[in-house]
Coordinates of C-alpha atoms in Angstrom, one line a residue:
X27 CA -36.6 2.7 31.9
X28 CA -37.1 4.5 35.2
X29 CA -40.5 5.7 34.1
X30 CA -43.4 3.1 34.5
X31 CA -44.3 1.6 31.2
X32 CA -46.6 -1.4 30.6
X33 CA -45.2 -4.4 28.9
X34 CA -47.6 -4.0 26.0
X35 CA -46.5 -0.4 25.5
X36 CA -42.9 -1.3 25.7
X37 CA -43.3 -4.1 23.1
X38 CA -45.1 -1.7 20.8
X39 CA -42.3 0.9 21.2
X40 CA -39.5 -1.6 20.6
X41 CA -41.2 -3.0 17.5
X42 CA -41.4 0.5 16.1
X43 CA -37.7 1.1 16.8
X44 CA -36.9 -2.0 14.9
X45 CA -39.2 -0.9 12.1
X46 CA -37.3 2.3 11.8
X47 CA -34.1 0.3 11.3
X48 CA -35.7 -1.8 8.6
X49 CA -36.2 -4.8 10.8
X50 CA -39.4 -6.8 11.4
X51 CA -40.3 -8.5 14.7
X52 CA -42.4 -11.5 14.0
X53 CA -44.9 -13.0 16.5
X54 CA -42.5 -15.8 17.6
X55 CA -39.6 -13.3 18.1
X56 CA -40.8 -11.9 21.5
X57 CA -39.9 -13.6 24.8
X58 CA -40.9 -12.5 28.3
X59 CA -39.5 -13.5 31.7
X60 CA -39.7 -12.2 35.2
X61 CA -42.3 -11.7 37.9
X62 CA -45.6 -9.8 37.2
X63 CA -45.0 -6.1 37.3
X64 CA -41.3 -6.7 36.6
X65 CA -41.5 -8.5 33.3
X66 CA -38.5 -8.5 31.0
X67 CA -38.7 -8.4 27.3
X68 CA -36.4 -10.0 24.7
X69 CA -36.8 -9.7 21.0
X70 CA -35.2 -11.0 17.8
X71 CA -35.9 -9.1 14.6
X72 CA -35.1 -9.9 11.0
X73 CA -34.0 -7.4 8.4
X74 CA -36.4 -6.6 5.6
X75 CA -33.7 -6.7 2.9
X76 CA -30.2 -7.5 4.2
X77 CA -29.6 -11.3 3.9
X78 CA -26.6 -13.6 4.4
X79 CA -25.4 -14.6 1.0
X80 CA -24.7 -18.2 2.0
X81 CA -27.6 -19.0 4.2
X82 CA -30.1 -16.8 2.4
X83 CA -31.5 -15.9 5.8
X84 CA -32.2 -12.3 6.8
X85 CA -29.8 -10.6 9.1
X86 CA -30.9 -10.6 12.8
X87 CA -30.7 -8.1 15.6
X88 CA -31.6 -8.7 19.3
X89 CA -32.9 -6.6 22.1
X90 CA -32.6 -7.9 25.8
X91 CA -33.2 -6.1 29.1
X92 CA -33.0 -6.6 32.8
X93 CA -30.4 -7.7 35.2
X94 CA -27.3 -9.5 33.8
X95 CA -28.9 -12.9 34.4
X96 CA -32.1 -11.9 32.8
X97 CA -30.4 -10.5 29.7
X98 CA -28.4 -13.7 29.4
X99 CA -31.5 -15.8 29.8
X100 CA -33.4 -13.9 27.1
X101 CA -30.4 -14.2 24.8
X102 CA -30.3 -18.0 25.4
X103 CA -34.0 -18.3 24.7
X104 CA -33.8 -16.3 21.5
X105 CA -30.6 -17.6 20.0
X106 CA -29.9 -21.1 21.3
X107 CA -29.2 -22.7 17.9
X108 CA -26.5 -20.0 17.1
X109 CA -25.0 -20.2 20.6
X110 CA -24.8 -24.0 20.1
X111 CA -22.8 -23.5 16.8
X112 CA -20.6 -20.9 18.4
X113 CA -19.7 -23.0 21.5
X114 CA -19.2 -26.2 19.5
X115 CA -17.2 -24.9 16.5
X116 CA -16.0 -21.3 16.7
X117 CA -13.0 -21.5 19.2
X118 CA -12.0 -24.9 17.9
X119 CA -11.8 -23.6 14.3
X120 CA -10.2 -20.3 15.3
X121 CA -7.4 -22.1 17.0
X122 CA -7.0 -24.5 14.1
X123 CA -6.7 -21.4 11.8
X124 CA -3.7 -20.2 13.9
X125 CA -1.8 -23.4 13.3
X126 CA 0.4 -23.3 10.2
X127 CA 2.1 -26.0 8.2
X128 CA 5.7 -25.1 7.3
X129 CA 6.3 -27.8 4.7
X130 CA 4.7 -28.6 1.3
X131 CA 1.2 -29.7 2.2
X132 CA 1.2 -32.2 -0.8
X133 CA 4.4 -33.9 0.2
X134 CA 4.5 -37.0 2.4
X135 CA 6.2 -35.0 5.2
X136 CA 3.7 -32.2 4.8
X137 CA 0.7 -34.6 5.2
X138 CA 2.4 -36.1 8.3
X139 CA 2.9 -32.6 9.7
X140 CA -0.7 -31.7 9.1
X141 CA -1.8 -34.8 11.0
X142 CA 0.5 -33.8 13.8
X143 CA -1.1 -30.3 13.9
X144 CA -4.6 -31.8 14.0
X145 CA -3.5 -33.9 17.0
X146 CA -1.9 -30.9 18.6
X147 CA -5.1 -28.9 18.1
X148 CA -7.0 -31.4 20.1
X149 CA -4.4 -31.3 22.9
X150 CA -4.6 -27.5 22.9
X151 CA -8.4 -27.4 23.3
X152 CA -8.0 -29.7 26.3
X153 CA -5.2 -27.6 27.7
X154 CA -7.4 -24.5 27.5
X155 CA -10.3 -26.2 29.2
X156 CA -8.1 -27.5 32.0
X157 CA -6.3 -24.1 32.5
X158 CA -9.6 -22.2 32.7
X159 CA -10.6 -24.6 35.6
X160 CA -7.2 -24.8 37.3
X161 CA -6.2 -21.1 37.1
X162 CA -9.6 -19.9 38.4
X163 CA -10.3 -17.6 35.5
X164 CA -13.8 -17.3 36.7
X165 CA -12.7 -15.5 39.8
X166 CA -11.3 -12.7 37.6
X167 CA -14.6 -12.3 35.8
X168 CA -17.0 -9.7 37.1
X169 CA -20.1 -10.8 38.9
X170 CA -22.2 -9.5 36.1
X171 CA -20.3 -11.6 33.5
X172 CA -20.9 -14.8 35.6
X173 CA -24.6 -14.0 36.0
X174 CA -25.0 -13.3 32.3
X175 CA -23.3 -16.5 31.3
X176 CA -25.4 -18.5 33.8
X177 CA -28.5 -16.8 32.2
X178 CA -27.4 -17.7 28.7
X179 CA -27.0 -21.4 29.8
X180 CA -30.3 -21.6 31.5
X181 CA -32.0 -19.8 28.6
X182 CA -30.5 -22.3 26.1
X183 CA -31.7 -25.2 28.3
X184 CA -35.3 -23.8 28.4
X185 CA -35.3 -23.0 24.7
X186 CA -34.5 -26.6 23.9
X187 CA -36.9 -28.0 26.6
X188 CA -39.8 -26.1 25.1
X189 CA -39.0 -27.9 21.8
X190 CA -38.8 -31.3 23.6
X191 CA -35.1 -31.7 23.2
X192 CA -31.9 -31.2 25.1
X193 CA -29.5 -28.4 24.3
X194 CA -26.0 -29.2 23.4
X195 CA -24.7 -26.0 24.9
X196 CA -22.5 -26.6 27.9
X197 CA -21.7 -24.1 30.6
X198 CA -17.9 -24.7 30.5
X199 CA -17.9 -24.3 26.7
X200 CA -19.5 -20.8 27.2
X201 CA -16.5 -20.0 29.4
X202 CA -14.1 -21.3 26.8
X203 CA -15.9 -19.3 24.1
X204 CA -15.6 -16.1 26.1
X205 CA -12.2 -16.4 27.8
X206 CA -10.3 -19.2 25.9
X207 CA -8.8 -17.0 23.2
X208 CA -7.3 -14.6 25.7
X209 CA -5.8 -17.5 27.7
X210 CA -4.3 -18.9 24.6
X211 CA -2.8 -15.6 23.5
X212 CA -1.3 -15.2 27.0
X213 CA 0.7 -18.4 26.5
X214 CA 1.4 -18.0 22.8
X215 CA 2.7 -14.4 23.0
X216 CA 5.2 -15.2 25.8
X217 CA 6.3 -18.6 24.5
X218 CA 4.8 -20.5 27.5
X219 CA 2.9 -22.5 24.9
X220 CA 6.1 -24.6 24.4
X221 CA 5.6 -26.2 27.8
X222 CA 2.2 -27.5 26.7
X223 CA 2.6 -28.6 23.0
X224 CA 5.7 -29.5 20.9
X225 CA 5.3 -26.7 18.3
X226 CA 8.0 -24.2 17.1
X227 CA 7.1 -20.6 16.6
X228 CA 7.0 -21.2 12.9
X229 CA 3.8 -23.2 13.3
X230 CA 1.9 -20.3 14.6
X231 CA 0.1 -17.7 12.5
X232 CA -1.2 -14.4 13.9
X233 CA -4.9 -13.9 12.8
X234 CA -4.9 -10.1 12.7
X235 CA -5.9 -7.2 10.5
X236 CA -7.6 -4.7 12.8
X237 CA -8.0 -1.0 12.2
X238 CA -9.7 1.8 14.0
X239 CA -10.0 5.6 14.0
X240 CA -11.9 8.4 15.7
X241 CA -12.7 11.6 13.8
X242 CA -13.6 14.4 16.2
X243 CA -14.6 18.1 16.4
X244 CA -13.3 20.1 13.4
X245 CA -12.4 16.9 11.6
X246 CA -16.1 16.0 11.0
X247 CA -18.9 17.6 9.0
X248 CA -22.5 17.3 10.2
X249 CA -25.2 16.6 7.6
X250 CA -29.0 16.2 7.8
X251 CA -28.8 12.6 9.0
X252 CA -25.4 12.5 10.8
X253 CA -23.9 14.6 13.5
X254 CA -20.5 13.0 14.3
X255 CA -18.1 12.5 15.8
X256 CA -17.4 9.2 13.9
X257 CA -15.8 6.1 15.3
X258 CA -14.7 3.5 12.7
X259 CA -13.3 0.1 13.4
X260 CA -12.9 -3.2 11.7
X261 CA -12.0 -6.4 13.6
X262 CA -10.7 -8.5 10.7
X263 CA -10.4 -11.8 12.5
X264 CA -10.9 -15.4 11.6
X265 CA -14.6 -16.3 11.5
X266 CA -14.0 -19.9 12.5
X267 CA -16.2 -20.8 9.6
X268 CA -19.1 -19.8 11.9
X269 CA -19.1 -16.1 12.8
X270 CA -20.0 -14.9 9.3
X271 CA -23.3 -16.7 9.5
X272 CA -24.4 -15.7 13.0
X273 CA -22.9 -12.2 13.6
X274 CA -25.4 -9.6 14.7
X275 CA -26.1 -6.4 16.7
X276 CA -27.4 -6.8 20.2
X277 CA -29.0 -4.0 22.2
X278 CA -28.5 -4.5 25.9
X279 CA -30.8 -2.4 28.3
X280 CA -29.7 -3.2 31.9
X281 CA -32.4 -2.5 34.5
X282 CA -32.9 -3.5 38.1
X283 CA -36.1 -5.0 39.6
X284 CA -37.3 -1.5 40.6
X285 CA -36.8 -0.3 37.0
X286 CA -33.8 1.9 37.7
X287 CA -30.7 1.6 35.5
X288 CA -28.0 -0.9 36.6
X289 CA -25.6 0.4 34.0
X290 CA -25.8 2.0 30.6
X291 CA -27.7 0.7 27.6
X292 CA -25.4 -0.5 24.9
X293 CA -25.5 -1.6 21.2
X294 CA -22.9 -4.3 20.6
X295 CA -21.4 -5.8 17.4
X296 CA -21.1 -9.4 18.5
X297 CA -22.4 -12.9 18.0
X298 CA -24.7 -15.1 20.1
X299 CA -22.8 -16.7 22.9
X300 CA -20.3 -13.9 23.2
X301 CA -20.9 -11.7 26.3
X302 CA -18.3 -9.3 25.0
X303 CA -18.3 -6.9 22.1
X304 CA -16.2 -6.6 19.0
X305 CA -17.2 -2.9 19.1
X306 CA -19.8 -1.2 21.2
X307 CA -21.4 2.2 22.0
X308 CA -23.5 3.3 25.0
X309 CA -26.4 5.7 25.4
X310 CA -24.0 8.5 26.4
X311 CA -22.2 8.3 23.1
X312 CA -19.0 6.5 24.3
X313 CA -17.7 3.8 22.1
X314 CA -14.9 1.3 22.1
X315 CA -13.2 -1.4 20.0
X316 CA -10.1 -3.6 20.4
X317 CA -7.1 -4.5 18.2
X318 CA -4.8 -7.5 18.7
X319 CA -1.2 -6.7 19.9
X320 CA 1.4 -9.4 20.1
X321 CA 3.6 -8.5 23.1
X322 CA 5.3 -10.4 25.9
X323 CA 3.9 -8.3 28.8
X324 CA 1.2 -11.0 29.4
X325 CA 0.5 -13.5 32.1
X326 CA -1.5 -16.7 32.1
X327 CA -1.3 -16.9 36.0
X328 CA -4.0 -14.2 36.2
X329 CA -5.4 -13.8 32.7
X330 CA -8.3 -11.6 34.0
X331 CA -10.7 -9.8 31.7
X332 CA -9.5 -8.7 28.3
X333 CA -10.5 -8.0 24.7
X334 CA -14.2 -8.4 23.9
X335 CA -15.2 -8.7 27.5
X336 CA -13.3 -5.6 28.4
X337 CA -14.9 -3.6 25.6
X338 CA -18.4 -4.5 26.8
X339 CA -17.5 -3.9 30.4
X340 CA -15.9 -0.4 29.9
X341 CA -18.7 0.8 27.7
X342 CA -21.6 -0.5 29.7
X343 CA -20.1 1.1 32.8
X344 CA -18.3 4.1 31.4
X345 CA -20.6 7.2 31.1
X346 CA -17.6 9.3 30.0
X347 CA -14.3 8.6 28.1
X348 CA -12.5 9.0 31.4
X349 CA -14.8 6.4 33.1
X350 CA -14.3 3.9 30.3
X351 CA -10.5 4.4 30.3
X352 CA -10.3 3.9 34.1
X353 CA -12.3 0.7 33.9
X354 CA -9.6 -0.7 31.7
X355 CA -6.8 0.6 33.8
X356 CA -8.2 -0.7 37.1
X357 CA -9.2 -4.2 35.7
X358 CA -7.2 -7.3 36.2
X359 CA -5.8 -8.0 32.7
X360 CA -3.4 -10.7 31.5
X361 CA -3.1 -10.1 27.7
X362 CA -1.8 -7.3 25.5
X363 CA -4.4 -5.4 23.5
X364 CA -5.1 -1.9 22.1
X365 CA -8.4 -0.5 23.3
X366 CA -9.7 2.4 21.1
X367 CA -12.1 4.7 22.9
X368 CA -14.1 7.7 21.6
X369 CA -16.8 9.9 23.0
X370 CA -19.2 12.6 21.8
X371 CA -18.9 16.0 23.5
X372 CA -22.0 17.1 25.4
X373 CA -23.5 20.3 24.0
X374 CA -20.6 22.7 24.0
X375 CA -18.1 20.1 25.2
X376 CA -15.3 18.7 23.1
X377 CA -15.4 15.3 21.5
X378 CA -12.6 13.1 22.8
X379 CA -10.7 9.9 22.1
X380 CA -7.7 7.8 23.1
X381 CA -6.0 4.5 22.6
X382 CA -5.4 2.5 25.8
X383 CA -2.2 0.5 25.1
X384 CA -2.6 -2.2 27.7
X385 CA -0.7 -5.3 28.7
X386 CA -1.0 -7.4 31.8
X387 CA -1.8 -5.6 35.0
X388 CA 1.5 -4.9 36.9
X389 CA 2.9 -2.2 39.1
X390 CA 5.6 -1.1 36.6
X391 CA 6.4 -2.4 33.2
X392 CA 10.1 -3.7 33.1
X393 CA 10.5 -2.5 29.5
X394 CA 14.2 -3.3 29.0
X395 CA 13.8 -6.9 30.5
X396 CA 12.0 -8.0 27.3
X397 CA 15.1 -7.5 25.2
X398 CA 17.6 -9.1 27.5
X399 CA 17.8 -12.3 25.5
X400 CA 17.9 -10.6 22.1
X401 CA 21.3 -11.2 20.4
X402 CA 23.9 -8.8 21.7
X403 CA 24.7 -7.1 18.5
X404 CA 21.1 -6.2 18.0
X405 CA 20.4 -5.4 21.7
X406 CA 23.2 -2.8 21.6
X407 CA 21.2 -0.8 19.1
X408 CA 18.1 -0.6 21.3
X409 CA 17.6 2.0 24.1
X410 CA 19.1 1.2 27.5
X411 CA 17.3 1.6 30.7
X412 CA 18.9 5.0 31.5
X413 CA 17.7 6.3 28.1
X414 CA 14.2 5.0 28.7
X415 CA 14.0 6.6 32.1
X416 CA 15.3 9.9 30.8
X417 CA 13.0 10.0 27.7
X418 CA 9.6 8.9 28.8
X419 CA 6.7 9.3 26.4
X420 CA 4.2 8.9 29.3
X421 CA 3.9 7.2 32.7
X422 CA 2.7 3.6 32.8
X423 CA -0.1 2.9 35.3
X424 CA -0.9 -0.7 36.1
X425 CA 0.6 -1.9 32.9
X426 CA -1.2 0.7 30.7
X427 CA 0.0 3.7 28.7
X428 CA -2.7 6.0 27.2
X429 CA -2.2 7.6 23.8
X430 CA -4.1 10.8 23.0
X431 CA -4.7 12.5 19.6
X432 CA -1.7 14.5 18.5
X433 CA 2.0 13.9 18.8
X434 CA 3.4 11.4 21.3
X435 CA 6.0 13.0 23.6
X436 CA 9.6 11.7 23.1
X437 CA 8.7 9.5 20.1
X438 CA 10.7 11.6 17.6
X439 CA 13.8 11.2 19.8
X440 CA 13.5 7.4 19.6
X441 CA 12.9 7.5 15.9
X442 CA 15.9 9.8 15.2
X443 CA 18.3 8.0 17.6
X444 CA 17.6 4.4 16.9
X445 CA 15.6 3.6 13.7
X446 CA 18.2 4.2 11.0
X447 CA 20.7 1.9 12.8
X448 CA 18.0 -0.8 13.1
X449 CA 17.2 -0.6 9.4
X450 CA 20.9 -0.8 8.5
X451 CA 21.3 -3.8 10.8
X452 CA 18.5 -5.7 9.0
X453 CA 19.6 -4.4 5.6
X454 CA 16.1 -3.1 4.8
X455 CA 15.1 -0.4 2.4
X456 CA 14.4 2.9 4.2
X457 CA 12.7 5.6 2.1
X458 CA 13.8 9.2 2.8
X459 CA 10.2 10.1 3.8
X460 CA 9.6 6.9 5.8
X461 CA 8.9 8.7 9.1
X462 CA 7.2 11.8 7.7
X463 CA 3.6 12.7 8.5
X464 CA 2.4 11.2 5.1
X465 CA 5.2 8.7 4.6
X466 CA 5.2 5.0 4.1
X467 CA 7.6 2.4 5.4
X468 CA 6.1 0.0 2.9
X469 CA 4.5 1.7 -0.1
X470 CA 2.5 -1.3 -1.1
X471 CA 1.1 -4.3 0.8
X472 CA 3.7 -6.5 -0.8
X473 CA 6.8 -4.6 0.3
X474 CA 8.8 -6.0 3.3
X475 CA 10.8 -3.1 4.7
X476 CA 10.2 -3.4 8.4
X477 CA 13.1 -4.6 10.5
X478 CA 10.8 -7.2 12.1
X479 CA 9.5 -5.7 15.3
X480 CA 12.7 -3.9 16.1
X481 CA 11.9 -0.3 15.4
X482 CA 9.9 2.6 16.7
X483 CA 6.7 3.3 14.7
X484 CA 5.8 6.9 13.8
X485 CA 2.5 8.3 15.0
X486 CA 2.2 10.5 11.8
X487 CA -1.2 11.9 12.3
X488 CA -0.3 14.8 14.6
X489 CA -3.9 16.0 14.6
X490 CA -5.8 16.8 17.9
X491 CA -9.0 15.8 16.2
X492 CA -8.0 12.4 14.8
X493 CA -6.5 9.2 16.3
X494 CA -5.9 5.9 14.5
X495 CA -4.7 2.4 15.5
X496 CA -3.8 -0.9 13.9
X497 CA -2.0 -3.8 15.5
X498 CA 1.1 -2.2 17.0
X499 CA 1.8 0.1 19.9
X500 CA 3.1 3.6 19.3
X501 CA 4.5 4.5 22.7
X502 CA 8.2 3.8 22.2
X503 CA 8.8 2.2 25.6
X504 CA 5.9 -0.3 25.0
X505 CA 7.4 -1.3 21.6
X506 CA 10.2 -3.1 23.6
X507 CA 7.5 -5.5 25.0
X508 CA 7.1 -6.9 21.5
X509 CA 10.8 -7.4 20.9
X510 CA 11.3 -10.5 23.1
X511 CA 12.9 -13.1 20.8
X512 CA 10.0 -15.5 20.8
X513 CA 7.4 -12.8 20.5
X514 CA 9.3 -11.2 17.6
X515 CA 9.6 -14.5 15.8
X516 CA 5.8 -15.0 16.2
X517 CA 4.9 -11.6 14.9
X518 CA 7.6 -10.5 12.5
X519 CA 6.0 -11.9 9.3
X520 CA 2.9 -9.7 10.0
X521 CA 4.6 -6.4 10.9
X522 CA 4.9 -5.2 7.3
X523 CA 1.2 -5.6 6.8
X524 CA 0.4 -3.9 10.2
X525 CA 2.6 -0.9 9.3
X526 CA 1.3 -0.6 5.8
X527 CA -2.3 -0.6 7.0
X528 CA -1.5 2.2 9.5
X529 CA 0.3 4.3 6.9
X530 CA -2.3 3.7 4.2
X531 CA -5.2 4.7 6.6
X532 CA -3.2 7.7 7.8
X533 CA -2.6 8.9 4.2
X534 CA -6.2 8.5 3.2
X535 CA -7.6 10.4 6.2
X536 CA -5.1 13.2 5.6
X537 CA -6.0 13.3 1.9
X538 CA -9.7 13.5 2.7
X539 CA -9.2 16.3 5.3
X540 CA -7.3 18.3 2.6
X541 CA -10.7 18.9 1.0
X542 CA -12.5 19.8 4.3
X543 CA -14.1 18.1 7.3
X544 CA -15.1 14.4 6.8
X545 CA -18.7 13.5 6.3
X546 CA -20.3 10.2 7.4
X547 CA -20.2 8.8 3.9
X548 CA -16.5 9.6 3.6
X549 CA -15.8 8.1 7.0
X550 CA -17.6 4.8 6.0
X551 CA -15.5 4.6 2.9
X552 CA -12.3 5.2 5.0
X553 CA -13.0 2.4 7.5
X554 CA -13.8 0.1 4.6
X555 CA -10.6 0.9 2.8
X556 CA -9.4 -2.7 2.7
X557 CA -12.5 -4.0 0.7
X558 CA -11.8 -6.4 -2.2
X559 CA -12.6 -3.8 -4.8
X560 CA -9.7 -1.6 -3.6
X561 CA -7.2 -4.5 -2.7
X562 CA -8.4 -7.8 -4.3
X563 CA -5.0 -9.5 -3.5
X564 CA -5.4 -8.7 0.2
X565 CA -8.3 -11.1 0.4
X566 CA -6.9 -14.0 -1.6
X567 CA -6.8 -16.3 1.5
X568 CA -10.4 -15.4 2.7
X569 CA -12.9 -18.2 2.9
X570 CA -15.6 -18.1 0.2
X571 CA -19.2 -19.0 -0.1
X572 CA -20.0 -22.6 -1.1
X573 CA -20.4 -21.6 -4.8
X574 CA -17.0 -19.9 -4.7
X575 CA -18.3 -16.5 -5.9
X576 CA -18.4 -14.4 -2.7
X577 CA -15.7 -13.6 -0.1
X578 CA -16.3 -13.9 3.6
X579 CA -15.8 -10.8 5.6
X580 CA -13.3 -11.7 8.3
X581 CA -14.9 -10.3 11.4
X582 CA -16.9 -7.1 10.8
X583 CA -16.6 -3.5 9.8
X584 CA -18.5 -0.8 11.8
X585 CA -19.0 2.9 11.7
X586 CA -20.5 4.7 14.8
X587 CA -22.1 8.1 14.7
X588 CA -21.6 9.0 18.3
X589 CA -23.7 12.1 18.2
X590 CA -26.7 10.2 16.6
X591 CA -26.0 7.1 18.8
X592 CA -26.1 4.9 15.6
X593 CA -24.0 2.1 14.3
X594 CA -23.8 0.7 10.8
X595 CA -22.0 -2.6 10.3
X596 CA -20.9 -4.9 7.5
X597 CA -20.5 -8.6 8.2
X598 CA -21.1 -12.0 6.6
X599 CA -20.1 -11.7 3.0
X600 CA -18.9 -8.7 1.0
X601 CA -22.0 -8.8 -1.2
X602 CA -24.2 -8.5 1.9
X603 CA -25.8 -5.2 2.8
X604 CA -24.7 -3.0 5.7
X605 CA -27.0 -3.1 8.7
X606 CA -27.9 -0.1 10.9
X607 CA -29.1 0.3 14.5
X608 CA -30.1 3.6 16.1
X609 CA -29.7 3.0 19.8
X610 CA -31.6 6.0 21.1
X611 CA -34.9 4.7 19.5
X612 CA -34.9 1.6 21.8
X613 CA -34.7 3.5 25.0
X614 CA -37.5 5.1 27.0

């Protein structure tokens, strides 16, 4: 937006961009703010055919522009009712979904336990609010985040005021919505939660089923409508009984008062009230997503910026893959996550991708320290400090190790030296091809062959043009961070699913590549491989529509065409249509 453009012309251009994506901007869906000559425009558009099965309302998409405060203000003005629902219900319901009864729910003891969990849930919400205040989480937030949150709050107040009412959105609840989950995970993953509420590890359930891949260079096939490379990711997370009805794409176009770019335009898969992104792509063709990783290298003392906020930050300020990667490395972080990054090559340049395996910010990761309390007979089967120092897969920088497409150095040594003994210790089935490039540790979603978290996961892909990730780290040294006794007990029931998803996605990508480079249509099918038609039993615990006929999509599934700067996402209910946004059409 560096070139002068009248507000009228801008509105006309933006409405046409929405038209091209099958959205309609109605008269009441345009908001303006700012001084004369520096007006900012916000828009909400409704899809012409894609509707939410439950609410019957059309899917929405938003466009906001300006400085961080202005973008937040416009979002608050446009989406106050949805922001209200998110701040009042989402985090509360997500935390409740993580609490798990361990006795028969119909028994007298089970009913008493459920009442205790509900009481504990209330305590937990209070603990999070108190910790956000006491631990000064706001100081770790970027100035831009603070300004945008302030803008959202003021926009919500004005939206309600113009309707002669008072908004129920509270500023501190916006902070809880945007930073509360990371704070909770920092104390759950490490076991610190025990000092706050009287729950055993058995009462916690990990809400994860995230997958991602990047298909680059020779692995992709361009067609008339799609260039590639392709970045696919699903963030299969609890909807808190809210997200499925309010999820949306938001186009952010940051500009200064003089019209020059403050940072990069971004299209974000998100929900109103979130400043962060489940997945996002910028105008330079750099994209990112995030997968949950239960590990003990976390800290609640300085939780910092993580997960969705980190995705938005690194993409809005990362013009290249290297820039985005370094934003993550240099940030103050407090929680373990996988950040999957991909970027389109410029003209003759190569497409690129990596997985930033990141824990809390620290000078050096004390890998071996996380297994010091593991029972001695098992600890003896794990690599000692001398072995780790001699066989490094990579250096760790500020609590981060970066995985690139292709083989991971030293990983095969760990697998050959330690894995068979660990399988024997746990008396688990180990298939002869379990660590091969197309092998499976669990051949079906129902098998339970992983020795809890105590093993070194194969990378398998070995292709310079493909990278994939689920909910476990591949760098062998980092695997030790998830082997702390409490952390293992929290995560162990989910490791079989995590490994099966990785192996299944790996196999499907390789099988598709056997027949040539992957098209956009094939890539969309690959990232949607867990859909109920393929694996109906996988979704047996999903929430359903009120009439019981339609399954809720936990989170969202997205495919980015980085060359075309487009994203297509599926969210809400499985019967709902996919929705597409072409970012480049919204930019001047």
